[in-house]
mmCIF file with all atom_site columns, C-alpha atoms in Angstrom:
data_model
loop_
_atom_site.group_PDB
_atom_site.id
_atom_site.type_symbol
_atom_site.label_atom_id
_atom_site.label_alt_id
_atom_site.label_comp_id
_atom_site.label_asym_id
_atom_site.label_entity_id
_atom_site.label_seq_id
_atom_site.pdbx_PDB_ins_code
_atom_site.Cartn_x
_atom_site.Cartn_y
_atom_site.Cartn_z
_atom_site.occupancy
_atom_site.B_iso_or_equiv
_atom_site.pdbx_formal_charge
_atom_site.auth_seq_id
_atom_site.auth_comp_id
_atom_site.auth_asym_id
_atom_site.auth_atom_id
_atom_site.pdbx_PDB_model_num
ATOM 1   C CA . GLY D 1 1   ? 68.809  102.844 94.500  1.00 41.00 ? 25  GLY D CA 1
ATOM 2   C CA . GLU D 1 2   ? 72.222  101.182 94.265  1.00 42.00 ? 26  GLU D CA 1
ATOM 3   C CA . SER D 1 3   ? 73.566  100.056 90.946  1.00 36.00 ? 27  SER D CA 1
ATOM 4   C CA . VAL D 1 4   ? 76.882  99.278  89.341  1.00 33.00 ? 28  VAL D CA 1
ATOM 5   C CA . GLY D 1 5   ? 78.030  101.469 86.499  1.00 35.00 ? 29  GLY D CA 1
ATOM 6   C CA . LEU D 1 6   ? 80.053  104.496 85.543  1.00 43.00 ? 30  LEU D CA 1
ATOM 7   C CA . HIS D 1 7   ? 77.466  106.971 86.779  1.00 58.00 ? 31  HIS D CA 1
ATOM 8   C CA . LEU D 1 8   ? 76.170  106.959 90.288  1.00 75.00 ? 32  LEU D CA 1
ATOM 9   C CA . PRO D 1 9   ? 72.419  107.168 90.695  1.00 88.00 ? 33  PRO D CA 1
ATOM 10  C CA . THR D 1 10  ? 71.531  110.603 91.950  1.00 92.00 ? 34  THR D CA 1
ATOM 11  C CA . LEU D 1 11  ? 68.855  111.625 94.397  1.00 94.00 ? 35  LEU D CA 1
ATOM 12  C CA . SER D 1 12  ? 67.962  115.288 94.296  1.00 95.00 ? 36  SER D CA 1
ATOM 13  C CA . VAL D 1 13  ? 66.244  116.466 97.474  1.00 96.00 ? 37  VAL D CA 1
ATOM 14  C CA . GLN D 1 14  ? 64.952  119.834 98.516  1.00 97.00 ? 38  GLN D CA 1
ATOM 15  C CA . GLU D 1 15  ? 66.310  121.183 101.771 1.00 97.00 ? 39  GLU D CA 1
ATOM 16  C CA . GLY D 1 16  ? 64.001  120.273 104.615 1.00 97.00 ? 40  GLY D CA 1
ATOM 17  C CA . ASP D 1 17  ? 62.462  117.275 102.865 1.00 97.00 ? 41  ASP D CA 1
ATOM 18  C CA . ASN D 1 18  ? 63.067  113.676 103.864 1.00 96.00 ? 42  ASN D CA 1
ATOM 19  C CA . SER D 1 19  ? 65.462  111.524 101.816 1.00 95.00 ? 43  SER D CA 1
ATOM 20  C CA . ILE D 1 20  ? 65.179  107.814 101.193 1.00 96.00 ? 44  ILE D CA 1
ATOM 21  C CA . ILE D 1 21  ? 68.162  105.945 99.797  1.00 95.00 ? 45  ILE D CA 1
ATOM 22  C CA . ASN D 1 22  ? 67.703  102.344 98.772  1.00 93.00 ? 46  ASN D CA 1
ATOM 23  C CA . CYS D 1 23  ? 70.056  99.404  98.601  1.00 92.00 ? 47  CYS D CA 1
ATOM 24  C CA . ALA D 1 24  ? 69.574  95.817  97.466  1.00 91.00 ? 48  ALA D CA 1
ATOM 25  C CA . TYR D 1 25  ? 71.917  93.293  98.999  1.00 88.00 ? 49  TYR D CA 1
ATOM 26  C CA . SER D 1 26  ? 72.912  89.943  97.631  1.00 82.00 ? 50  SER D CA 1
ATOM 27  C CA . ASN D 1 27  ? 73.556  87.459  100.409 1.00 84.00 ? 51  ASN D CA 1
ATOM 28  C CA . SER D 1 28  ? 70.629  86.218  102.481 1.00 85.00 ? 52  SER D CA 1
ATOM 29  C CA . ALA D 1 29  ? 73.152  84.934  105.048 1.00 86.00 ? 53  ALA D CA 1
ATOM 30  C CA . SER D 1 30  ? 74.563  88.416  105.738 1.00 88.00 ? 54  SER D CA 1
ATOM 31  C CA . ASP D 1 31  ? 73.929  89.325  109.349 1.00 89.00 ? 55  ASP D CA 1
ATOM 32  C CA . TYR D 1 32  ? 75.175  92.891  109.537 1.00 91.00 ? 56  TYR D CA 1
ATOM 33  C CA . PHE D 1 33  ? 74.586  95.963  107.396 1.00 94.00 ? 57  PHE D CA 1
ATOM 34  C CA . ILE D 1 34  ? 76.079  99.411  107.546 1.00 94.00 ? 58  ILE D CA 1
ATOM 35  C CA . TRP D 1 35  ? 75.589  102.780 105.885 1.00 96.00 ? 59  TRP D CA 1
ATOM 36  C CA . TYR D 1 36  ? 78.429  105.169 105.128 1.00 96.00 ? 60  TYR D CA 1
ATOM 37  C CA . LYS D 1 37  ? 78.483  108.785 103.983 1.00 96.00 ? 61  LYS D CA 1
ATOM 38  C CA . GLN D 1 38  ? 81.331  109.996 101.827 1.00 95.00 ? 62  GLN D CA 1
ATOM 39  C CA . GLU D 1 39  ? 81.853  113.668 101.126 1.00 94.00 ? 63  GLU D CA 1
ATOM 40  C CA . SER D 1 40  ? 83.937  114.742 98.185  1.00 90.00 ? 64  SER D CA 1
ATOM 41  C CA . GLY D 1 41  ? 87.650  114.106 98.756  1.00 86.00 ? 65  GLY D CA 1
ATOM 42  C CA . LYS D 1 42  ? 87.115  112.431 102.119 1.00 90.00 ? 66  LYS D CA 1
ATOM 43  C CA . GLY D 1 43  ? 87.006  108.919 103.488 1.00 93.00 ? 67  GLY D CA 1
ATOM 44  C CA . PRO D 1 44  ? 83.702  107.151 104.207 1.00 94.00 ? 68  PRO D CA 1
ATOM 45  C CA . GLN D 1 45  ? 82.131  108.102 107.494 1.00 94.00 ? 69  GLN D CA 1
ATOM 46  C CA . PHE D 1 46  ? 80.043  105.656 109.528 1.00 94.00 ? 70  PHE D CA 1
ATOM 47  C CA . ILE D 1 47  ? 76.371  106.688 109.803 1.00 95.00 ? 71  ILE D CA 1
ATOM 48  C CA . ILE D 1 48  ? 74.383  103.801 111.202 1.00 96.00 ? 72  ILE D CA 1
ATOM 49  C CA . ASP D 1 49  ? 74.331  100.020 111.243 1.00 95.00 ? 73  ASP D CA 1
ATOM 50  C CA . ILE D 1 50  ? 71.796  97.257  111.805 1.00 95.00 ? 74  ILE D CA 1
ATOM 51  C CA . ARG D 1 51  ? 71.966  93.561  112.552 1.00 93.00 ? 75  ARG D CA 1
ATOM 52  C CA . SER D 1 52  ? 69.782  91.044  110.771 1.00 92.00 ? 76  SER D CA 1
ATOM 53  C CA . ASN D 1 53  ? 67.709  90.338  113.887 1.00 94.00 ? 77  ASN D CA 1
ATOM 54  C CA . MET D 1 54  ? 66.287  93.867  113.659 1.00 96.00 ? 78  MET D CA 1
ATOM 55  C CA . ASP D 1 55  ? 63.924  95.509  111.157 1.00 96.00 ? 79  ASP D CA 1
ATOM 56  C CA . LYS D 1 56  ? 64.552  99.117  112.064 1.00 97.00 ? 80  LYS D CA 1
ATOM 57  C CA . ARG D 1 57  ? 67.105  101.210 113.850 1.00 97.00 ? 81  ARG D CA 1
ATOM 58  C CA . GLN D 1 58  ? 67.061  104.929 114.501 1.00 97.00 ? 82  GLN D CA 1
ATOM 59  C CA . GLY D 1 59  ? 69.850  107.406 114.980 1.00 94.00 ? 83  GLY D CA 1
ATOM 60  C CA . GLN D 1 60  ? 70.001  111.152 115.002 1.00 93.00 ? 84  GLN D CA 1
ATOM 61  C CA . ARG D 1 61  ? 67.891  112.205 111.967 1.00 96.00 ? 85  ARG D CA 1
ATOM 62  C CA . VAL D 1 62  ? 68.567  108.853 110.308 1.00 97.00 ? 86  VAL D CA 1
ATOM 63  C CA . THR D 1 63  ? 66.647  105.593 110.239 1.00 98.00 ? 87  THR D CA 1
ATOM 64  C CA . VAL D 1 64  ? 67.693  102.332 108.641 1.00 97.00 ? 88  VAL D CA 1
ATOM 65  C CA . LEU D 1 65  ? 65.071  99.797  107.583 1.00 97.00 ? 89  LEU D CA 1
ATOM 66  C CA . LEU D 1 66  ? 65.862  96.193  106.781 1.00 96.00 ? 90  LEU D CA 1
ATOM 67  C CA . ASN D 1 67  ? 63.558  93.935  104.785 1.00 95.00 ? 91  ASN D CA 1
ATOM 68  C CA . LYS D 1 68  ? 65.103  90.490  104.779 1.00 92.00 ? 92  LYS D CA 1
ATOM 69  C CA . THR D 1 69  ? 62.296  88.986  102.713 1.00 93.00 ? 93  THR D CA 1
ATOM 70  C CA . VAL D 1 70  ? 63.263  90.985  99.647  1.00 92.00 ? 94  VAL D CA 1
ATOM 71  C CA . LYS D 1 71  ? 66.888  91.643  100.691 1.00 92.00 ? 95  LYS D CA 1
ATOM 72  C CA . HIS D 1 72  ? 66.414  95.372  100.778 1.00 93.00 ? 96  HIS D CA 1
ATOM 73  C CA . LEU D 1 73  ? 67.931  98.058  102.953 1.00 93.00 ? 97  LEU D CA 1
ATOM 74  C CA . SER D 1 74  ? 67.010  101.714 103.098 1.00 95.00 ? 98  SER D CA 1
ATOM 75  C CA . LEU D 1 75  ? 68.369  104.812 104.767 1.00 97.00 ? 99  LEU D CA 1
ATOM 76  C CA . GLN D 1 76  ? 65.991  107.613 105.629 1.00 97.00 ? 100 GLN D CA 1
ATOM 77  C CA . ILE D 1 77  ? 67.323  111.066 106.416 1.00 97.00 ? 101 ILE D CA 1
ATOM 78  C CA . ALA D 1 78  ? 64.860  113.418 108.078 1.00 97.00 ? 102 ALA D CA 1
ATOM 79  C CA . ALA D 1 79  ? 64.811  117.150 107.284 1.00 97.00 ? 103 ALA D CA 1
ATOM 80  C CA . THR D 1 80  ? 67.671  116.928 104.798 1.00 97.00 ? 104 THR D CA 1
ATOM 81  C CA . GLN D 1 81  ? 70.248  119.691 105.116 1.00 96.00 ? 105 GLN D CA 1
ATOM 82  C CA . PRO D 1 82  ? 72.905  121.021 102.697 1.00 96.00 ? 106 PRO D CA 1
ATOM 83  C CA . GLY D 1 83  ? 75.563  119.239 104.766 1.00 95.00 ? 107 GLY D CA 1
ATOM 84  C CA . ASP D 1 84  ? 73.897  115.942 103.862 1.00 97.00 ? 108 ASP D CA 1
ATOM 85  C CA . SER D 1 85  ? 75.044  116.292 100.241 1.00 96.00 ? 109 SER D CA 1
ATOM 86  C CA . ALA D 1 86  ? 77.393  113.343 99.704  1.00 96.00 ? 110 ALA D CA 1
ATOM 87  C CA . VAL D 1 87  ? 77.628  109.841 98.312  1.00 94.00 ? 111 VAL D CA 1
ATOM 88  C CA . TYR D 1 88  ? 75.906  107.275 100.498 1.00 95.00 ? 112 TYR D CA 1
ATOM 89  C CA . PHE D 1 89  ? 76.636  103.599 100.241 1.00 90.00 ? 113 PHE D CA 1
ATOM 90  C CA . CYS D 1 90  ? 75.561  100.495 102.021 1.00 93.00 ? 114 CYS D CA 1
ATOM 91  C CA . ALA D 1 91  ? 77.650  97.472  102.892 1.00 92.00 ? 115 ALA D CA 1
ATOM 92  C CA . GLU D 1 92  ? 76.848  93.963  104.041 1.00 91.00 ? 116 GLU D CA 1
ATOM 93  C CA . ASN D 1 93  ? 78.977  91.644  106.148 1.00 85.00 ? 117 ASN D CA 1
ATOM 94  C CA . LYS D 1 94  ? 80.083  88.767  103.949 1.00 73.00 ? 118 LYS D CA 1
ATOM 95  C CA . ALA D 1 95  ? 82.375  86.893  106.323 1.00 69.00 ? 119 ALA D CA 1
ATOM 96  C CA . SER D 1 96  ? 82.916  86.257  110.002 1.00 66.00 ? 120 SER D CA 1
ATOM 97  C CA . TRP D 1 97  ? 86.137  88.251  110.071 1.00 68.00 ? 121 TRP D CA 1
ATOM 98  C CA . GLY D 1 98  ? 84.339  91.346  108.951 1.00 72.00 ? 122 GLY D CA 1
ATOM 99  C CA . LYS D 1 99  ? 84.679  91.486  105.196 1.00 81.00 ? 123 LYS D CA 1
ATOM 100 C CA . LEU D 1 100 ? 82.223  94.040  103.896 1.00 88.00 ? 124 LEU D CA 1
ATOM 101 C CA . GLN D 1 101 ? 80.709  94.021  100.427 1.00 87.00 ? 125 GLN D CA 1
ATOM 102 C CA . PHE D 1 102 ? 80.027  97.590  99.357  1.00 89.00 ? 126 PHE D CA 1
ATOM 103 C CA . GLY D 1 103 ? 77.384  98.918  97.033  1.00 87.00 ? 127 GLY D CA 1
ATOM 104 C CA . ALA D 1 104 ? 78.359  101.444 94.358  1.00 84.00 ? 128 ALA D CA 1
ATOM 105 C CA . GLY D 1 105 ? 76.702  104.352 96.120  1.00 90.00 ? 129 GLY D CA 1
ATOM 106 C CA . THR D 1 106 ? 74.010  106.978 95.598  1.00 93.00 ? 130 THR D CA 1
ATOM 107 C CA . GLN D 1 107 ? 74.826  110.638 95.139  1.00 94.00 ? 131 GLN D CA 1
ATOM 108 C CA . VAL D 1 108 ? 72.527  112.835 97.223  1.00 96.00 ? 132 VAL D CA 1
ATOM 109 C CA . VAL D 1 109 ? 72.237  116.458 96.114  1.00 96.00 ? 133 VAL D CA 1
ATOM 110 C CA . VAL D 1 110 ? 70.420  118.854 98.417  1.00 96.00 ? 134 VAL D CA 1
ATOM 111 C CA . THR D 1 111 ? 68.884  121.844 96.676  1.00 93.00 ? 135 THR D CA 1
ATOM 112 C CA . PRO D 1 112 ? 67.823  125.034 98.432  1.00 89.00 ? 136 PRO D CA 1
ATOM 113 C CA . ASP N 2 1   ? 86.432  108.700 118.730 1.00 69.00 ? 9   ASP N CA 1
ATOM 114 C CA . VAL N 2 2   ? 88.215  106.316 116.440 1.00 70.00 ? 10  VAL N CA 1
ATOM 115 C CA . LYS N 2 3   ? 90.980  107.967 114.519 1.00 90.00 ? 11  LYS N CA 1
ATOM 116 C CA . VAL N 2 4   ? 92.489  106.463 111.392 1.00 96.00 ? 12  VAL N CA 1
ATOM 117 C CA . THR N 2 5   ? 95.163  108.522 109.699 1.00 96.00 ? 13  THR N CA 1
ATOM 118 C CA . GLN N 2 6   ? 96.904  108.082 106.374 1.00 96.00 ? 14  GLN N CA 1
ATOM 119 C CA . SER N 2 7   ? 100.353 109.448 105.677 1.00 91.00 ? 15  SER N CA 1
ATOM 120 C CA . SER N 2 8   ? 99.500  111.465 102.569 1.00 92.00 ? 16  SER N CA 1
ATOM 121 C CA . ARG N 2 9   ? 96.333  112.962 101.117 1.00 94.00 ? 17  ARG N CA 1
ATOM 122 C CA . TYR N 2 10  ? 97.801  113.305 97.622  1.00 96.00 ? 18  TYR N CA 1
ATOM 123 C CA . LEU N 2 11  ? 100.725 111.489 96.062  1.00 97.00 ? 19  LEU N CA 1
ATOM 124 C CA . VAL N 2 12  ? 102.202 111.627 92.565  1.00 97.00 ? 20  VAL N CA 1
ATOM 125 C CA . LYS N 2 13  ? 104.640 108.919 91.506  1.00 97.00 ? 21  LYS N CA 1
ATOM 126 C CA . ARG N 2 14  ? 106.237 107.713 88.295  1.00 97.00 ? 22  ARG N CA 1
ATOM 127 C CA . THR N 2 15  ? 105.775 104.342 86.655  1.00 98.00 ? 23  THR N CA 1
ATOM 128 C CA . GLY N 2 16  ? 108.147 101.785 88.151  1.00 97.00 ? 24  GLY N CA 1
ATOM 129 C CA . GLU N 2 17  ? 108.636 103.572 91.440  1.00 97.00 ? 25  GLU N CA 1
ATOM 130 C CA . LYS N 2 18  ? 108.168 101.764 94.746  1.00 97.00 ? 26  LYS N CA 1
ATOM 131 C CA . VAL N 2 19  ? 105.360 103.387 96.705  1.00 97.00 ? 27  VAL N CA 1
ATOM 132 C CA . PHE N 2 20  ? 104.569 103.128 100.405 1.00 97.00 ? 28  PHE N CA 1
ATOM 133 C CA . LEU N 2 21  ? 101.178 104.116 101.807 1.00 98.00 ? 29  LEU N CA 1
ATOM 134 C CA . GLU N 2 22  ? 100.993 104.243 105.577 1.00 97.00 ? 30  GLU N CA 1
ATOM 135 C CA . CYS N 2 23  ? 97.965  103.918 107.827 1.00 97.00 ? 31  CYS N CA 1
ATOM 136 C CA . VAL N 2 24  ? 97.829  104.373 111.579 1.00 98.00 ? 32  VAL N CA 1
ATOM 137 C CA . GLN N 2 25  ? 94.921  103.807 113.964 1.00 97.00 ? 33  GLN N CA 1
ATOM 138 C CA . ASP N 2 26  ? 94.780  104.793 117.602 1.00 95.00 ? 34  ASP N CA 1
ATOM 139 C CA . MET N 2 27  ? 92.063  102.469 118.923 1.00 93.00 ? 35  MET N CA 1
ATOM 140 C CA . ASP N 2 28  ? 94.050  99.278  119.428 1.00 94.00 ? 36  ASP N CA 1
ATOM 141 C CA . HIS N 2 29  ? 92.023  97.569  116.681 1.00 94.00 ? 37  HIS N CA 1
ATOM 142 C CA . GLU N 2 30  ? 93.074  94.081  115.691 1.00 94.00 ? 38  GLU N CA 1
ATOM 143 C CA . ASN N 2 31  ? 91.863  94.222  112.089 1.00 94.00 ? 39  ASN N CA 1
ATOM 144 C CA . MET N 2 32  ? 93.034  96.598  109.411 1.00 96.00 ? 40  MET N CA 1
ATOM 145 C CA . PHE N 2 33  ? 92.114  96.847  105.732 1.00 96.00 ? 41  PHE N CA 1
ATOM 146 C CA . TRP N 2 34  ? 93.309  98.450  102.515 1.00 98.00 ? 42  TRP N CA 1
ATOM 147 C CA . TYR N 2 35  ? 90.817  99.306  99.769  1.00 97.00 ? 43  TYR N CA 1
ATOM 148 C CA . ARG N 2 36  ? 90.977  101.107 96.496  1.00 96.00 ? 44  ARG N CA 1
ATOM 149 C CA . GLN N 2 37  ? 88.067  103.154 95.227  1.00 94.00 ? 45  GLN N CA 1
ATOM 150 C CA . ASP N 2 38  ? 87.465  103.804 91.566  1.00 91.00 ? 46  ASP N CA 1
ATOM 151 C CA . PRO N 2 39  ? 84.508  105.462 89.797  1.00 85.00 ? 47  PRO N CA 1
ATOM 152 C CA . GLY N 2 40  ? 81.861  102.921 88.929  1.00 79.00 ? 48  GLY N CA 1
ATOM 153 C CA . LEU N 2 41  ? 83.649  100.107 90.746  1.00 83.00 ? 49  LEU N CA 1
ATOM 154 C CA . GLY N 2 42  ? 83.091  101.127 94.355  1.00 85.00 ? 50  GLY N CA 1
ATOM 155 C CA . LEU N 2 43  ? 85.391  99.971  97.131  1.00 92.00 ? 51  LEU N CA 1
ATOM 156 C CA . ARG N 2 44  ? 87.438  96.872  96.468  1.00 93.00 ? 52  ARG N CA 1
ATOM 157 C CA . LEU N 2 45  ? 89.458  95.082  99.133  1.00 94.00 ? 53  LEU N CA 1
ATOM 158 C CA . ILE N 2 46  ? 93.165  94.737  98.385  1.00 97.00 ? 54  ILE N CA 1
ATOM 159 C CA . TYR N 2 47  ? 94.519  93.175  101.583 1.00 97.00 ? 55  TYR N CA 1
ATOM 160 C CA . PHE N 2 48  ? 93.546  92.883  105.196 1.00 95.00 ? 56  PHE N CA 1
ATOM 161 C CA . SER N 2 49  ? 95.331  92.019  108.396 1.00 96.00 ? 57  SER N CA 1
ATOM 162 C CA . TYR N 2 50  ? 93.645  90.413  111.372 1.00 92.00 ? 58  TYR N CA 1
ATOM 163 C CA . ASP N 2 51  ? 96.626  90.802  113.704 1.00 93.00 ? 59  ASP N CA 1
ATOM 164 C CA . VAL N 2 52  ? 100.264 91.834  113.841 1.00 95.00 ? 60  VAL N CA 1
ATOM 165 C CA . LYS N 2 53  ? 102.315 90.123  111.127 1.00 95.00 ? 61  LYS N CA 1
ATOM 166 C CA . MET N 2 54  ? 99.167  88.399  109.812 1.00 95.00 ? 62  MET N CA 1
ATOM 167 C CA . LYS N 2 55  ? 97.787  89.233  106.396 1.00 95.00 ? 63  LYS N CA 1
ATOM 168 C CA . GLU N 2 56  ? 95.287  87.873  103.923 1.00 94.00 ? 64  GLU N CA 1
ATOM 169 C CA . LYS N 2 57  ? 94.651  88.688  100.289 1.00 95.00 ? 65  LYS N CA 1
ATOM 170 C CA . GLY N 2 58  ? 91.490  90.492  99.426  1.00 94.00 ? 66  GLY N CA 1
ATOM 171 C CA . ASP N 2 59  ? 89.752  90.612  96.066  1.00 92.00 ? 67  ASP N CA 1
ATOM 172 C CA . ILE N 2 60  ? 92.444  92.454  94.081  1.00 96.00 ? 68  ILE N CA 1
ATOM 173 C CA . PRO N 2 61  ? 95.900  91.818  95.632  1.00 97.00 ? 69  PRO N CA 1
ATOM 174 C CA . GLU N 2 62  ? 97.865  91.677  92.376  1.00 97.00 ? 70  GLU N CA 1
ATOM 175 C CA . GLY N 2 63  ? 100.590 94.322  92.233  1.00 97.00 ? 71  GLY N CA 1
ATOM 176 C CA . TYR N 2 64  ? 100.385 95.070  95.958  1.00 98.00 ? 72  TYR N CA 1
ATOM 177 C CA . SER N 2 65  ? 101.917 93.827  99.183  1.00 98.00 ? 73  SER N CA 1
ATOM 178 C CA . VAL N 2 66  ? 101.381 94.795  102.813 1.00 98.00 ? 74  VAL N CA 1
ATOM 179 C CA . SER N 2 67  ? 103.240 94.954  106.081 1.00 98.00 ? 75  SER N CA 1
ATOM 180 C CA . ARG N 2 68  ? 101.934 94.934  109.672 1.00 98.00 ? 76  ARG N CA 1
ATOM 181 C CA . GLU N 2 69  ? 104.851 95.022  112.074 1.00 97.00 ? 77  GLU N CA 1
ATOM 182 C CA . LYS N 2 70  ? 102.987 96.926  114.795 1.00 97.00 ? 78  LYS N CA 1
ATOM 183 C CA . LYS N 2 71  ? 99.355  96.705  115.788 1.00 97.00 ? 79  LYS N CA 1
ATOM 184 C CA . GLU N 2 72  ? 98.589  100.345 115.054 1.00 97.00 ? 80  GLU N CA 1
ATOM 185 C CA . ARG N 2 73  ? 100.253 100.532 111.640 1.00 97.00 ? 81  ARG N CA 1
ATOM 186 C CA . PHE N 2 74  ? 99.371  98.887  108.334 1.00 98.00 ? 82  PHE N CA 1
ATOM 187 C CA . SER N 2 75  ? 101.371 99.668  105.214 1.00 98.00 ? 83  SER N CA 1
ATOM 188 C CA . LEU N 2 76  ? 100.432 99.131  101.590 1.00 98.00 ? 84  LEU N CA 1
ATOM 189 C CA . ILE N 2 77  ? 103.328 98.710  99.177  1.00 98.00 ? 85  ILE N CA 1
ATOM 190 C CA . LEU N 2 78  ? 103.282 99.059  95.420  1.00 97.00 ? 86  LEU N CA 1
ATOM 191 C CA . GLU N 2 79  ? 106.501 97.309  94.397  1.00 95.00 ? 87  GLU N CA 1
ATOM 192 C CA . SER N 2 80  ? 106.557 98.847  90.924  1.00 97.00 ? 88  SER N CA 1
ATOM 193 C CA . ALA N 2 81  ? 103.827 101.407 90.392  1.00 97.00 ? 89  ALA N CA 1
ATOM 194 C CA . SER N 2 82  ? 101.842 101.299 87.178  1.00 98.00 ? 90  SER N CA 1
ATOM 195 C CA . THR N 2 83  ? 99.388  103.770 85.677  1.00 97.00 ? 91  THR N CA 1
ATOM 196 C CA . ASN N 2 84  ? 96.446  101.443 86.351  1.00 97.00 ? 92  ASN N CA 1
ATOM 197 C CA . GLN N 2 85  ? 97.157  101.821 90.054  1.00 98.00 ? 93  GLN N CA 1
ATOM 198 C CA . THR N 2 86  ? 96.100  105.449 89.913  1.00 97.00 ? 94  THR N CA 1
ATOM 199 C CA . SER N 2 87  ? 93.250  105.490 92.411  1.00 97.00 ? 95  SER N CA 1
ATOM 200 C CA . MET N 2 88  ? 91.946  106.591 95.797  1.00 96.00 ? 96  MET N CA 1
ATOM 201 C CA . TYR N 2 89  ? 93.356  104.315 98.493  1.00 97.00 ? 97  TYR N CA 1
ATOM 202 C CA . LEU N 2 90  ? 91.417  103.939 101.723 1.00 97.00 ? 98  LEU N CA 1
ATOM 203 C CA . CYS N 2 91  ? 92.542  102.338 104.941 1.00 97.00 ? 99  CYS N CA 1
ATOM 204 C CA . ALA N 2 92  ? 90.106  101.065 107.554 1.00 96.00 ? 100 ALA N CA 1
ATOM 205 C CA . SER N 2 93  ? 90.330  99.474  110.959 1.00 95.00 ? 101 SER N CA 1
ATOM 206 C CA . ARG N 2 94  ? 87.993  97.415  113.098 1.00 92.00 ? 102 ARG N CA 1
ATOM 207 C CA . SER N 2 95  ? 87.912  95.827  116.500 1.00 90.00 ? 103 SER N CA 1
ATOM 208 C CA . SER N 2 96  ? 87.540  92.058  116.302 1.00 86.00 ? 104 SER N CA 1
ATOM 209 C CA . ARG N 2 97  ? 84.619  92.394  118.743 1.00 84.00 ? 105 ARG N CA 1
ATOM 210 C CA . VAL N 2 98  ? 82.417  94.578  116.546 1.00 84.00 ? 106 VAL N CA 1
ATOM 211 C CA . ASP N 2 99  ? 81.652  94.716  112.840 1.00 83.00 ? 107 ASP N CA 1
ATOM 212 C CA . THR N 2 100 ? 82.009  98.425  112.149 1.00 89.00 ? 108 THR N CA 1
ATOM 213 C CA . GLN N 2 101 ? 84.961  99.474  110.026 1.00 92.00 ? 109 GLN N CA 1
ATOM 214 C CA . TYR N 2 102 ? 86.298  102.998 110.436 1.00 94.00 ? 110 TYR N CA 1
ATOM 215 C CA . PHE N 2 103 ? 87.992  104.678 107.523 1.00 96.00 ? 111 PHE N CA 1
ATOM 216 C CA . GLY N 2 104 ? 90.855  107.078 107.135 1.00 96.00 ? 112 GLY N CA 1
ATOM 217 C CA . PRO N 2 105 ? 90.660  110.185 104.898 1.00 95.00 ? 113 PRO N CA 1
ATOM 218 C CA . GLY N 2 106 ? 92.153  108.417 101.874 1.00 96.00 ? 114 GLY N CA 1
ATOM 219 C CA . THR N 2 107 ? 95.239  108.900 99.718  1.00 97.00 ? 115 THR N CA 1
ATOM 220 C CA . ARG N 2 108 ? 94.719  109.932 96.124  1.00 96.00 ? 116 ARG N CA 1
ATOM 221 C CA . LEU N 2 109 ? 97.598  108.361 94.216  1.00 97.00 ? 117 LEU N CA 1
ATOM 222 C CA . THR N 2 110 ? 98.440  109.366 90.673  1.00 98.00 ? 118 THR N CA 1
ATOM 223 C CA . VAL N 2 111 ? 100.972 107.283 88.745  1.00 98.00 ? 119 VAL N CA 1
ATOM 224 C CA . LEU N 2 112 ? 102.405 109.029 85.695  1.00 97.00 ? 120 LEU N CA 1
#
């Protein structure tokens, strides 16, 4: 899951398996959450988002689950591929003008 | 597709130099953001702009200024670069009607 520190938490996944990346958010009033993927040397790339009036949202090979009771967000990647190796981080909307609070990220390593 | 471009991928400057980082978006977005990304600290908001000529300080504005003379362009200025400003700088843009921020590829700045 997400944590703050010098070393990113790492999730090692075998190719073809499903990945689950977890994120705890801080503000119960946040109404929008987003997941980004960042490959080495590149900018963050939008993956999927979810509003607080939903519990689940599905995209292509990805699913985001939102548990507002425990302020927890997860990203599931189905049939993980080598191209999924990256840092994944969540963000929550902290203000009406769109300020996002970012988590520190989780490094996903896909092994053959 | 949203396209956010940054003027340089890599930049090396000397302490005391004035540094300009340029960001351009092609989606007519009202809001634009500058972040810096450092290991273990995640993304931190430096400045944002919600419209032309409008700007607001983010979480770490000290040592930086910004300029938004045209809607598509948002510049980050380091008036007198210091070694602690060595970082990855990321620009993002967002329509005021949706929450998703789209990022550019980043500029890795090294200050010697």
